[in-house]
mmCIF file of C-alpha atoms in Angstrom:
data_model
loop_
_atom_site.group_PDB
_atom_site.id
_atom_site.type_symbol
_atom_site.label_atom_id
_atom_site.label_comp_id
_atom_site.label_asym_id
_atom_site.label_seq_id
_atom_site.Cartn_x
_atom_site.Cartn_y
_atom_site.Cartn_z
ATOM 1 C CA UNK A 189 20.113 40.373 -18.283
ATOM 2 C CA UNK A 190 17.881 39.297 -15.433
ATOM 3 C CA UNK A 191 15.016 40.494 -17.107
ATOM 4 C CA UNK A 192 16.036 38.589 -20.524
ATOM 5 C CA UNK A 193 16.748 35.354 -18.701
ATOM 6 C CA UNK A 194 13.252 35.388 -16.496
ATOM 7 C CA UNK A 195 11.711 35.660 -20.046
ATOM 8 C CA UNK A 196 13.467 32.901 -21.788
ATOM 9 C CA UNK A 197 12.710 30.506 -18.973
ATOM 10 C CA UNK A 198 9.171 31.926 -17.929
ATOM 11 C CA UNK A 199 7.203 29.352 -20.161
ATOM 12 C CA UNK A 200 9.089 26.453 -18.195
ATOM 13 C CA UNK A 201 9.148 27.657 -14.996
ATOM 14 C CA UNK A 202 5.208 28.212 -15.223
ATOM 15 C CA UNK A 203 4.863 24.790 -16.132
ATOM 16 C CA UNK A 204 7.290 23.228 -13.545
ATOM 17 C CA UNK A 205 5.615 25.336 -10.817
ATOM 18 C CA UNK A 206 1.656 24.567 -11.983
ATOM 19 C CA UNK A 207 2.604 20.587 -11.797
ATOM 20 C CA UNK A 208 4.438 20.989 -8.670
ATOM 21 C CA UNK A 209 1.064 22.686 -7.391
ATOM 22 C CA UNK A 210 -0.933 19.578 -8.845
ATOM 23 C CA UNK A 211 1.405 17.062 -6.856
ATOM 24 C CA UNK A 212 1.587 19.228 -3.594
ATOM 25 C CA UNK A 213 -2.561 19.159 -3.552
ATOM 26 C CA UNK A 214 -2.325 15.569 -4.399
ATOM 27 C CA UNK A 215 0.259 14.640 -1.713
ATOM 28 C CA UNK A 216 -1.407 16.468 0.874
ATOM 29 C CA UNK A 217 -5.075 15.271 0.235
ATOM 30 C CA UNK A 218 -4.194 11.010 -0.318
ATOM 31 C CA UNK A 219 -1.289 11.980 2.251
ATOM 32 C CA UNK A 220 -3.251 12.954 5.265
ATOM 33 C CA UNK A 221 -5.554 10.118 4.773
ATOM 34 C CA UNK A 222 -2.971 7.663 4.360
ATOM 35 C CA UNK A 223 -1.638 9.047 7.817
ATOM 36 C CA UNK A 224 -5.384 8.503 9.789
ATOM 37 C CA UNK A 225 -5.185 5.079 7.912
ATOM 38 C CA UNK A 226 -1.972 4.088 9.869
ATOM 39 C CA UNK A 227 -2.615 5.667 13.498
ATOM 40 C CA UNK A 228 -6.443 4.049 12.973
ATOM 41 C CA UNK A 229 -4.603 1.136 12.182
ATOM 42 C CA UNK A 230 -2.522 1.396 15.076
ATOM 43 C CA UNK A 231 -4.943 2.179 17.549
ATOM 44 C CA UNK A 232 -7.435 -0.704 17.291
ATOM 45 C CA UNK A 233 -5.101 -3.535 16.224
ATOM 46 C CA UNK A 234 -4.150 -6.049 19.110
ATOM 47 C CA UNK A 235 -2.400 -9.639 18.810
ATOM 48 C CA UNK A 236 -2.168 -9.080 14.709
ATOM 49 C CA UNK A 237 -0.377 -5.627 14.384
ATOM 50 C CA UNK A 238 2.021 -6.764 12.237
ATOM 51 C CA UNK A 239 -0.278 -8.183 9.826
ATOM 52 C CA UNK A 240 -2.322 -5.698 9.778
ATOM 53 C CA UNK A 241 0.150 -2.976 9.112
ATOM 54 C CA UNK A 242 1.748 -5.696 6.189
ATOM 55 C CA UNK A 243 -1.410 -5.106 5.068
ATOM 56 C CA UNK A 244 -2.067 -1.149 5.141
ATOM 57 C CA UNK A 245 1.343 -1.408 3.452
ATOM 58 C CA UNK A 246 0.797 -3.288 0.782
ATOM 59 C CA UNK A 247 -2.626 -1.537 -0.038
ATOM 60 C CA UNK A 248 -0.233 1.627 -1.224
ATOM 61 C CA UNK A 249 3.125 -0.862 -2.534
ATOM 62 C CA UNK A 250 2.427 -0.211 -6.205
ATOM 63 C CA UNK A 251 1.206 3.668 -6.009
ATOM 64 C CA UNK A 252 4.173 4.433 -4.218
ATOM 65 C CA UNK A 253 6.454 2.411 -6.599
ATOM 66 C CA UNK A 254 4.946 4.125 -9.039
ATOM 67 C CA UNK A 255 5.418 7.502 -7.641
ATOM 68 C CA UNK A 256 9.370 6.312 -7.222
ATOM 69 C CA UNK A 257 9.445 6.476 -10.793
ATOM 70 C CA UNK A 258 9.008 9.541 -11.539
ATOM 71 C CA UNK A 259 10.732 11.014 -8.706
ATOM 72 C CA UNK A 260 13.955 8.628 -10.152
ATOM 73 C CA UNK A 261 12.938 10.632 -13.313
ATOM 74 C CA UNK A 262 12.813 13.831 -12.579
ATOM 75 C CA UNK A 263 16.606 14.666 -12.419
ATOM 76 C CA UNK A 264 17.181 13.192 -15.845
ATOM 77 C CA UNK A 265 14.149 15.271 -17.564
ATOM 78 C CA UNK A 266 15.636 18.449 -15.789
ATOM 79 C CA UNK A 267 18.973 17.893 -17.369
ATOM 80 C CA UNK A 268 17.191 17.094 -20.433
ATOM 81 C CA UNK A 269 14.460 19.453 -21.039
ATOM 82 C CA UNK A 270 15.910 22.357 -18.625
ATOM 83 C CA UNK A 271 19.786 21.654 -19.356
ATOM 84 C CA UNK A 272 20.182 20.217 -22.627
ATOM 85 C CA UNK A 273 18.464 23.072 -24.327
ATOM 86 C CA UNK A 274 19.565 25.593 -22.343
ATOM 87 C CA UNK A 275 22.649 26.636 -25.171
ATOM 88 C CA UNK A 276 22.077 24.310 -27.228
ATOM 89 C CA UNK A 277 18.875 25.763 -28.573
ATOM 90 C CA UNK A 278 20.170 30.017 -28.068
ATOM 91 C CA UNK A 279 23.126 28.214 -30.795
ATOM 92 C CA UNK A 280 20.601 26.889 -33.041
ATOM 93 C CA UNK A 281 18.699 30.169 -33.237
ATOM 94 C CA UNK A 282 21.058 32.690 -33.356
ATOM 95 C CA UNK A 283 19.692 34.390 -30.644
ATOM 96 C CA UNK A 284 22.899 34.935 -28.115
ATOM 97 C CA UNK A 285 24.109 36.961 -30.710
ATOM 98 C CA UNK A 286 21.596 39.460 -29.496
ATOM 99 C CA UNK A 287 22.913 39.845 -26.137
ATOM 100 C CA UNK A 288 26.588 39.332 -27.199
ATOM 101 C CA UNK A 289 26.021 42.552 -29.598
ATOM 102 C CA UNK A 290 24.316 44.432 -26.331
ATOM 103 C CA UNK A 291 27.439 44.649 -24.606
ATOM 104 C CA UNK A 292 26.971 41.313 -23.062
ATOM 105 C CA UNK A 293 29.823 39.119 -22.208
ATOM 106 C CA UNK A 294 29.612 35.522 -22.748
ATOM 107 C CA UNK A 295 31.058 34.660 -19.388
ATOM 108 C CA UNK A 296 27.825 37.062 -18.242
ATOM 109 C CA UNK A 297 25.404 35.411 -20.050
ATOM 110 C CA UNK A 298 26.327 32.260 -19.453
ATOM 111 C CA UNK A 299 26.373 32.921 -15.674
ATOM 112 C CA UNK A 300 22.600 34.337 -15.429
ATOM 113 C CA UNK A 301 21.396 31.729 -17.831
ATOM 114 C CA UNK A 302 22.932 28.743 -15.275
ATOM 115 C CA UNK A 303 21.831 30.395 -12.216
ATOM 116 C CA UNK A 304 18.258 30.870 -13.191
ATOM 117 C CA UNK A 305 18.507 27.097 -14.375
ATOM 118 C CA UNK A 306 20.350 25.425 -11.388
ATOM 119 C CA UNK A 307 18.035 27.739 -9.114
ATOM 120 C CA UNK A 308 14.968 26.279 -10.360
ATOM 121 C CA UNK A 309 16.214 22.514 -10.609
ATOM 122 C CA UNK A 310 16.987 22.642 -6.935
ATOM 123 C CA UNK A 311 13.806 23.871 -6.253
ATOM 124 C CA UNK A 312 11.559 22.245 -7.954
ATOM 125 C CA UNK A 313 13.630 18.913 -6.754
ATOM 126 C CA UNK A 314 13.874 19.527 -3.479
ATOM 127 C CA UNK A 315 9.775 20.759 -2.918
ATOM 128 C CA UNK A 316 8.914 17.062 -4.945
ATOM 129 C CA UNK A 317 11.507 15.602 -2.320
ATOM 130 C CA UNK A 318 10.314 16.633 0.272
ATOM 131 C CA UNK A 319 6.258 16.106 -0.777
ATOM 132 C CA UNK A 320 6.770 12.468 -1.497
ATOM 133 C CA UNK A 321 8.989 11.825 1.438
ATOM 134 C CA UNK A 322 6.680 12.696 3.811
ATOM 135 C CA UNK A 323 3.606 11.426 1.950
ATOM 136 C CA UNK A 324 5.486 7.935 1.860
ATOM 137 C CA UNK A 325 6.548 7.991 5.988
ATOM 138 C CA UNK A 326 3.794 5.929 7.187
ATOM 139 C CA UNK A 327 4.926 3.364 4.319
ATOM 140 C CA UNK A 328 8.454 3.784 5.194
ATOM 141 C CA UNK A 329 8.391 2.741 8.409
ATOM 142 C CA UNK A 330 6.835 -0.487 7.981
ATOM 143 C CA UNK A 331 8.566 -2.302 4.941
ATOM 144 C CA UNK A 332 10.999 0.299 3.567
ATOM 145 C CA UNK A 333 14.775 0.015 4.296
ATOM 146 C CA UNK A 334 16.241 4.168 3.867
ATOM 147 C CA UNK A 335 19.139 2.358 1.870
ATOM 148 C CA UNK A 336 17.475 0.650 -0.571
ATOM 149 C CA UNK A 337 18.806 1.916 -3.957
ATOM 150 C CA UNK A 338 14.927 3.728 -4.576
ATOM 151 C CA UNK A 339 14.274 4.911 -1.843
ATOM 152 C CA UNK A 340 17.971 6.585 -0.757
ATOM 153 C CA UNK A 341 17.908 8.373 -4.432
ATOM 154 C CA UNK A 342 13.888 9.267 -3.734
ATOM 155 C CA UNK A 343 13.622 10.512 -0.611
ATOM 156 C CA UNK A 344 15.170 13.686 1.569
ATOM 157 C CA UNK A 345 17.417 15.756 -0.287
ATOM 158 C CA UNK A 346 19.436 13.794 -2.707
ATOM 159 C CA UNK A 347 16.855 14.256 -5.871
ATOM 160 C CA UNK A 348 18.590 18.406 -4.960
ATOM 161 C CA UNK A 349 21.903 16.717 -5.984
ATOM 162 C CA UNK A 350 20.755 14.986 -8.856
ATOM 163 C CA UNK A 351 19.178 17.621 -10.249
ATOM 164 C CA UNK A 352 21.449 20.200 -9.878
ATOM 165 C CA UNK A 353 24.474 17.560 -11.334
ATOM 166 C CA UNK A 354 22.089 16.708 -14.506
ATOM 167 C CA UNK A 355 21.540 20.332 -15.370
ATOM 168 C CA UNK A 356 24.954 21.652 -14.990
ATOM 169 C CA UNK A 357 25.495 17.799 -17.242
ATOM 170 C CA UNK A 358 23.405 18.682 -20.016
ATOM 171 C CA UNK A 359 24.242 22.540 -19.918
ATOM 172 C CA UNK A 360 27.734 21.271 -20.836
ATOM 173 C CA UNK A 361 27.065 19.006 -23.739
ATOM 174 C CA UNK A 362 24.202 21.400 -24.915
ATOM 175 C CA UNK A 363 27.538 23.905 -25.023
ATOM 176 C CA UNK A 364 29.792 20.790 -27.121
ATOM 177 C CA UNK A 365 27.339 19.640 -29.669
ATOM 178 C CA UNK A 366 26.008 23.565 -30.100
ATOM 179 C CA UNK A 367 23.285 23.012 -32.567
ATOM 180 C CA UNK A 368 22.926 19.665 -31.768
ATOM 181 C CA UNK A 369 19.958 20.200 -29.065
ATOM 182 C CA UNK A 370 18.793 16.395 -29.807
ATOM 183 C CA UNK A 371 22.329 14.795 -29.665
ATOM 184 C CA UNK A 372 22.690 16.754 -26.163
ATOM 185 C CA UNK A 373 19.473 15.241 -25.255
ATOM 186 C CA UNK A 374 20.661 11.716 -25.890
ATOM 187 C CA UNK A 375 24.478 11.925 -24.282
ATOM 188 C CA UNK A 376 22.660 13.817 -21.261
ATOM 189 C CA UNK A 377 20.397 10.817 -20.421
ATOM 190 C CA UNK A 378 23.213 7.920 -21.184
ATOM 191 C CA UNK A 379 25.733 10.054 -19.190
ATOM 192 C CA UNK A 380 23.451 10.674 -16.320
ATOM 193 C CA UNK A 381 22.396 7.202 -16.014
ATOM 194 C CA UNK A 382 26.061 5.653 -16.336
ATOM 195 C CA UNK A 383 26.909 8.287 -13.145
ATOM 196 C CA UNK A 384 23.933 7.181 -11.502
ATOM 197 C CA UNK A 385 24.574 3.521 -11.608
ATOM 198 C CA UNK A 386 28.157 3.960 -11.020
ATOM 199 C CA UNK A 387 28.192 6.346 -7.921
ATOM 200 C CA UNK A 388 25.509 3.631 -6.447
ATOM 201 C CA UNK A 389 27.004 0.820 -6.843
ATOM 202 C CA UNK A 390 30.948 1.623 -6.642
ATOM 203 C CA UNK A 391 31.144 4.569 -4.741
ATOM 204 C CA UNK A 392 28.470 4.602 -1.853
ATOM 205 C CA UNK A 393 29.216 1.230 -0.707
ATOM 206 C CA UNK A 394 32.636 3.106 0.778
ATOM 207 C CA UNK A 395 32.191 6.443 1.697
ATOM 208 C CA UNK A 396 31.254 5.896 5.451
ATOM 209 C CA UNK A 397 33.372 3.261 7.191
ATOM 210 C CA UNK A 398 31.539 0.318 7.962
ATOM 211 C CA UNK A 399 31.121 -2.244 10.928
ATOM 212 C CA UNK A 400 31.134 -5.765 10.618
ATOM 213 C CA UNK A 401 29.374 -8.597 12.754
ATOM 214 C CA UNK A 402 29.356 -12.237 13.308
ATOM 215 C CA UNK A 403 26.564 -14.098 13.640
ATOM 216 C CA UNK A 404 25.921 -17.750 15.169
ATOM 217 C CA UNK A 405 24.425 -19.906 12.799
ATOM 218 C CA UNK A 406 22.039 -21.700 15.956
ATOM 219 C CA UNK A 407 18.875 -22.759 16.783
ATOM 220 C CA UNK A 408 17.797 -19.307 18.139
ATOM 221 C CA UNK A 409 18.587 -17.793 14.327
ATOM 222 C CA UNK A 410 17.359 -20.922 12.572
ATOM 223 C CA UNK A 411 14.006 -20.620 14.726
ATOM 224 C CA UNK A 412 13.353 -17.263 12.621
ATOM 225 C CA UNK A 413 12.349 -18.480 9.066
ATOM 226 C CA UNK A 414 12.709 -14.624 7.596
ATOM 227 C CA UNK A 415 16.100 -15.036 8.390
ATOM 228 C CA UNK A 416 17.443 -17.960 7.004
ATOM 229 C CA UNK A 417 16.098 -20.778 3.995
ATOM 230 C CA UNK A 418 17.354 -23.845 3.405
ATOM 231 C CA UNK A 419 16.582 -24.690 -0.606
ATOM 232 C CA UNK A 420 17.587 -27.683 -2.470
ATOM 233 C CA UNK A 421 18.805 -28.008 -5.995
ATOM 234 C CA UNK A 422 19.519 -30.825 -8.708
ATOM 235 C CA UNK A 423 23.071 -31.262 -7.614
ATOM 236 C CA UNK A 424 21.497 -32.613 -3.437
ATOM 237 C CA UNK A 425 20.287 -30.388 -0.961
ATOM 238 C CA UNK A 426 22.178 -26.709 0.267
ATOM 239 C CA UNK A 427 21.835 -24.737 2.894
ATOM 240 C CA UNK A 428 21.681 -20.733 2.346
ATOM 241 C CA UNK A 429 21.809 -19.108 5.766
ATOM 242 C CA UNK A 430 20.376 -15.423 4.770
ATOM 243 C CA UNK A 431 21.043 -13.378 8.310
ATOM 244 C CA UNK A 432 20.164 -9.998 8.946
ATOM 245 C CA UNK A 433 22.317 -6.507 9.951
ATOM 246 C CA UNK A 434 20.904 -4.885 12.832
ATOM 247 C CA UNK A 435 17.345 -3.074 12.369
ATOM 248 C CA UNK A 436 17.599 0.030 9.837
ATOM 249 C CA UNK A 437 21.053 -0.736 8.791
ATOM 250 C CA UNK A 438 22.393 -1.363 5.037
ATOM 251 C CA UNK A 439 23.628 -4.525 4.555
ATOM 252 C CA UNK A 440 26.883 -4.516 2.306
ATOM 253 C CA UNK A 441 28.116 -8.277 2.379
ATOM 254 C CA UNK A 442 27.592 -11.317 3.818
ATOM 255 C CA UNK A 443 30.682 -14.490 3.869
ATOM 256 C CA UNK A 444 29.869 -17.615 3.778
ATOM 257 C CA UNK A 445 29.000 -20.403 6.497
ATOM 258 C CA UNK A 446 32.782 -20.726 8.343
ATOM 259 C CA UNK A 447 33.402 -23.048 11.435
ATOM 260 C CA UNK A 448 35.320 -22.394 14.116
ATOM 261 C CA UNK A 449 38.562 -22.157 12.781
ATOM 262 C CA UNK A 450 37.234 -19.774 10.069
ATOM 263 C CA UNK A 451 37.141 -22.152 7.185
ATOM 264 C CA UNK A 452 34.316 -22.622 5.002
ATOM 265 C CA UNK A 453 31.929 -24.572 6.527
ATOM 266 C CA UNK A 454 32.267 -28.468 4.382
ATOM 267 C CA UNK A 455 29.224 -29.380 2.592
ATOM 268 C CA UNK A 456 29.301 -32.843 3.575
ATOM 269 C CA UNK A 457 28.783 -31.563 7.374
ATOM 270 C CA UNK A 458 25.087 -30.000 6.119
ATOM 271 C CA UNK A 459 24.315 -33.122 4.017
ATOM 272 C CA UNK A 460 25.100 -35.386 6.578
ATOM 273 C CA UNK A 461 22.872 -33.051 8.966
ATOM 274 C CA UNK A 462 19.887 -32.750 6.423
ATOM 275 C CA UNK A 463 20.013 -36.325 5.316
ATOM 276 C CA UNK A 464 20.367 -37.496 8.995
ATOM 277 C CA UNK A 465 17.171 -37.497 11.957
ATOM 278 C CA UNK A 466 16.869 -33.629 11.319
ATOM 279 C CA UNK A 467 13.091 -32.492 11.714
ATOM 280 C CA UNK A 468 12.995 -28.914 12.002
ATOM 281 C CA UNK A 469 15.618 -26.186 11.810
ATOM 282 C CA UNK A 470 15.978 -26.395 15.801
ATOM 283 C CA UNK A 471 17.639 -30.127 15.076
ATOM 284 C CA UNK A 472 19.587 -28.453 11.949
ATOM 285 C CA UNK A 473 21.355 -26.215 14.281
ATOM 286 C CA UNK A 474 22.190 -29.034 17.103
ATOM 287 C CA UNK A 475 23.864 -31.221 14.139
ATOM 288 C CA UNK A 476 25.748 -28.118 13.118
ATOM 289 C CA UNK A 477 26.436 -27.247 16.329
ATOM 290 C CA UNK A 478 30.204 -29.008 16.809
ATOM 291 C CA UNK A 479 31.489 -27.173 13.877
ATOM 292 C CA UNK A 480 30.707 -23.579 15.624
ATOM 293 C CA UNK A 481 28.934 -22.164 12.671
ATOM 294 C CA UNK A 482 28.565 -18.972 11.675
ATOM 295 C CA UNK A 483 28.671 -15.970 9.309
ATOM 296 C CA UNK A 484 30.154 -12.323 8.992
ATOM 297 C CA UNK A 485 28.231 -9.398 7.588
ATOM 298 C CA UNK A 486 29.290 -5.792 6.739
ATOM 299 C CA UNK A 487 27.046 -3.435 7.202
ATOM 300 C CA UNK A 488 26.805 0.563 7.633
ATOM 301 C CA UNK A 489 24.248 1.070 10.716
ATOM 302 C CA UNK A 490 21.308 2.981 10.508
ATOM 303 C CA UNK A 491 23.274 6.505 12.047
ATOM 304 C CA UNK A 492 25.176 6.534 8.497
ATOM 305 C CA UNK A 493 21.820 7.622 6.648
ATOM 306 C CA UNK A 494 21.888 11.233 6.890
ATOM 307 C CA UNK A 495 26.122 11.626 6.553
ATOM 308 C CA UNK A 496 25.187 9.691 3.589
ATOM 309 C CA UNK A 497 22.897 11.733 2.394
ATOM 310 C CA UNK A 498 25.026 14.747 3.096
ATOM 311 C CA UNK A 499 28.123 12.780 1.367
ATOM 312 C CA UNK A 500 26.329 11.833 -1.785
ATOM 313 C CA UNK A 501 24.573 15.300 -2.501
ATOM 314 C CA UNK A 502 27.785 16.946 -1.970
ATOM 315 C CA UNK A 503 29.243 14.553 -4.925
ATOM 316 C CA UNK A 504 26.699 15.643 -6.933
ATOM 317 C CA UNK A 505 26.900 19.234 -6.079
ATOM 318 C CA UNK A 506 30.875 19.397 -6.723
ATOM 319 C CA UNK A 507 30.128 17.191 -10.307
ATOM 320 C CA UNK A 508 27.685 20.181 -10.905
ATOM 321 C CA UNK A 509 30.074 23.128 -9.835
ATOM 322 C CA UNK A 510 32.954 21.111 -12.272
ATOM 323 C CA UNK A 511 30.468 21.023 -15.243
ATOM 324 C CA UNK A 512 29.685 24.319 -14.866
ATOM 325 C CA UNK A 513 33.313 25.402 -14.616
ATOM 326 C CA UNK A 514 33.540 23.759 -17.796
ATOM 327 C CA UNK A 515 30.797 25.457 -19.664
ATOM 328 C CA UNK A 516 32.795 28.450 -18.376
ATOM 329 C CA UNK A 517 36.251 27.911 -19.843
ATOM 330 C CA UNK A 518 34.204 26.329 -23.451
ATOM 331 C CA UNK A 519 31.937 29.515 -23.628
ATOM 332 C CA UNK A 520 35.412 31.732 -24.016
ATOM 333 C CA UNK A 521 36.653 29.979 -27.308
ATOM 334 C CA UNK A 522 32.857 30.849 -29.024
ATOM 335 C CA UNK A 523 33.033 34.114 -31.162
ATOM 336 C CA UNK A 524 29.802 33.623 -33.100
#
């Protein structure tokens, strides 16, 4: 049965690995001399580092957004190509009849036929993971945040979790449709997607407790234009104080401008300040200052990255082990 299943998926493991050989030269090469780019960088720049590294960034923004892509991508085409098929297509043909008739279970078949699979989704996941994660480091450091929604699902080894979730995904519809390789195809990519979307947004946010801070809307915060605007808009003139969590943490929420006694700071107080003898946003903040500004954010700090990690893959790997349970209990009602 080992032998059987090696053959079936030879063809696609050959291909997987030959591309995965193509990326790990290309990562390695552009890689290394992205890395002397960035110490070079380092070494000889004085009073302008920043801008200078802005700039060594920004010289690789759209290659490595590009690259994001298709690592985003990846999961999804193993659940479709790899997973989708996987019974789906044996169904179609007629061929698991062949090992059913050879004193093959179904439960047995089954079995070798997702372990080969999951096996080489992890794999070839987890080597593109970990390829593009350290070809983007140098990047990364400079104007990447590790929870930003592409680079969290990119990087380290969630891709292993996504993978291994949209195999075991289209396995399992590739089992409900049966001959329907095509449908499977289809539900396996809107399903995935809909998970995708779903644990990000509804799910992440709250598995790690998070910490919350305030922050005094004054003339030391208002001196740092990256953290705050002030915009106007047909209506008169309003104030948008955009403060930052602490360096490498994920910023969750942010409440509005509240005074002292924690009500929402009254528009006519900004007005009044913006309208009045207000020349920079040093003068903004003295105005303000009587009212005690200032504004709450949640955030989970940057020592939640890795439990994350951990948390989310482990989602993804229990979804899997559940699908595959499934495709388990379905194969036993099939006689044909």
């Amino acid at each position: 049965m080992i032998w059987l299943t090696w053959r079936q998926l030879r063809p696609t493991l050959i291909t997987a690995a030959v591309l995965l050989g193509v990326a790990a030269v290309y990562f390695v090469i552009t890689g290394e001399h992205i890395r002397h780019t960035y110490s070079s960088d380092l070494s000889t720049c004085r009073s302008n580092c920043a801008q200078v590294l802005d700039n060594f960034a920004g010289s690789y923004q759209n290659l490595r957004a590009l690259i994001q892509l298709v690592v985003h991508a990846v999961p999804a085409l193993i659940g479709i190509f790899w997973g989708a098929p996987l019974i789906a297509a044996e169904f179609e043909r007629g061929t698991h009849r062949m090992a059913w008739n050879q004193s093959v279970t179904p439960t047995r078949w089954l079995a070798f036929k997702l372990a080969g699979g999951a096996l080489a989704s992890a794999v070839a996941a987890g080597v593109l993971s970990l390829l593009f994660t350290w070809w983007a480091g140098p990047q990364d450091k400079i104007d990447a945040s590790p929870f930003d929604w592409n680079v969290f699902g990119t990087r380290d080894i969630t891709p292993v979790g996504y993978a291994l979730f949209a195999f075991a995904l289209g396995a399992l519809l590739g089992l409900l449709t049966r001959r329907g390789v095509l449908t499977a195809m289809a539900l396996t990519v809107a399903v995935y997607v809909g998970v995708q979307v779903v644990v990000a947004t509804q799910i992440r946010p709250h598995i790690m407790p998070t910490q919350t801070m305030s922050v005094s809307v004054d003339a030391q915060l208002l001196s740092h234009p990256v953290d705050t605007t002030i915009t106007g808009s047909a209506s008169g003139p309003t104030v948008t104080f955009k403060v930052k969590a602490p360096a490498g943490s994920w910023k969750l929420s942010q409440t509005p401008v509240v005074d002292g006694s924690g009500a929402k700071l009254p528009m006519s107080a900004v007005q009044n300040c913006i309208e009045g003898p207000v020349q920079s946003q040093s003068d903004l903040a003295n105005c303000l200052a009587p009212y005690n500004p200032h504004v709450g954010v949640r955030y989970d700090p940057a020592s939640d990255f890795w439990p994350l990690q951990w948390y989310e893959t482990g989602i993804y790997v229990a979804l899997a082990g559940v699908l595959a349970g499934l495709c388990f209990w379905r194969i036993r009602g099939h006689r044909d």
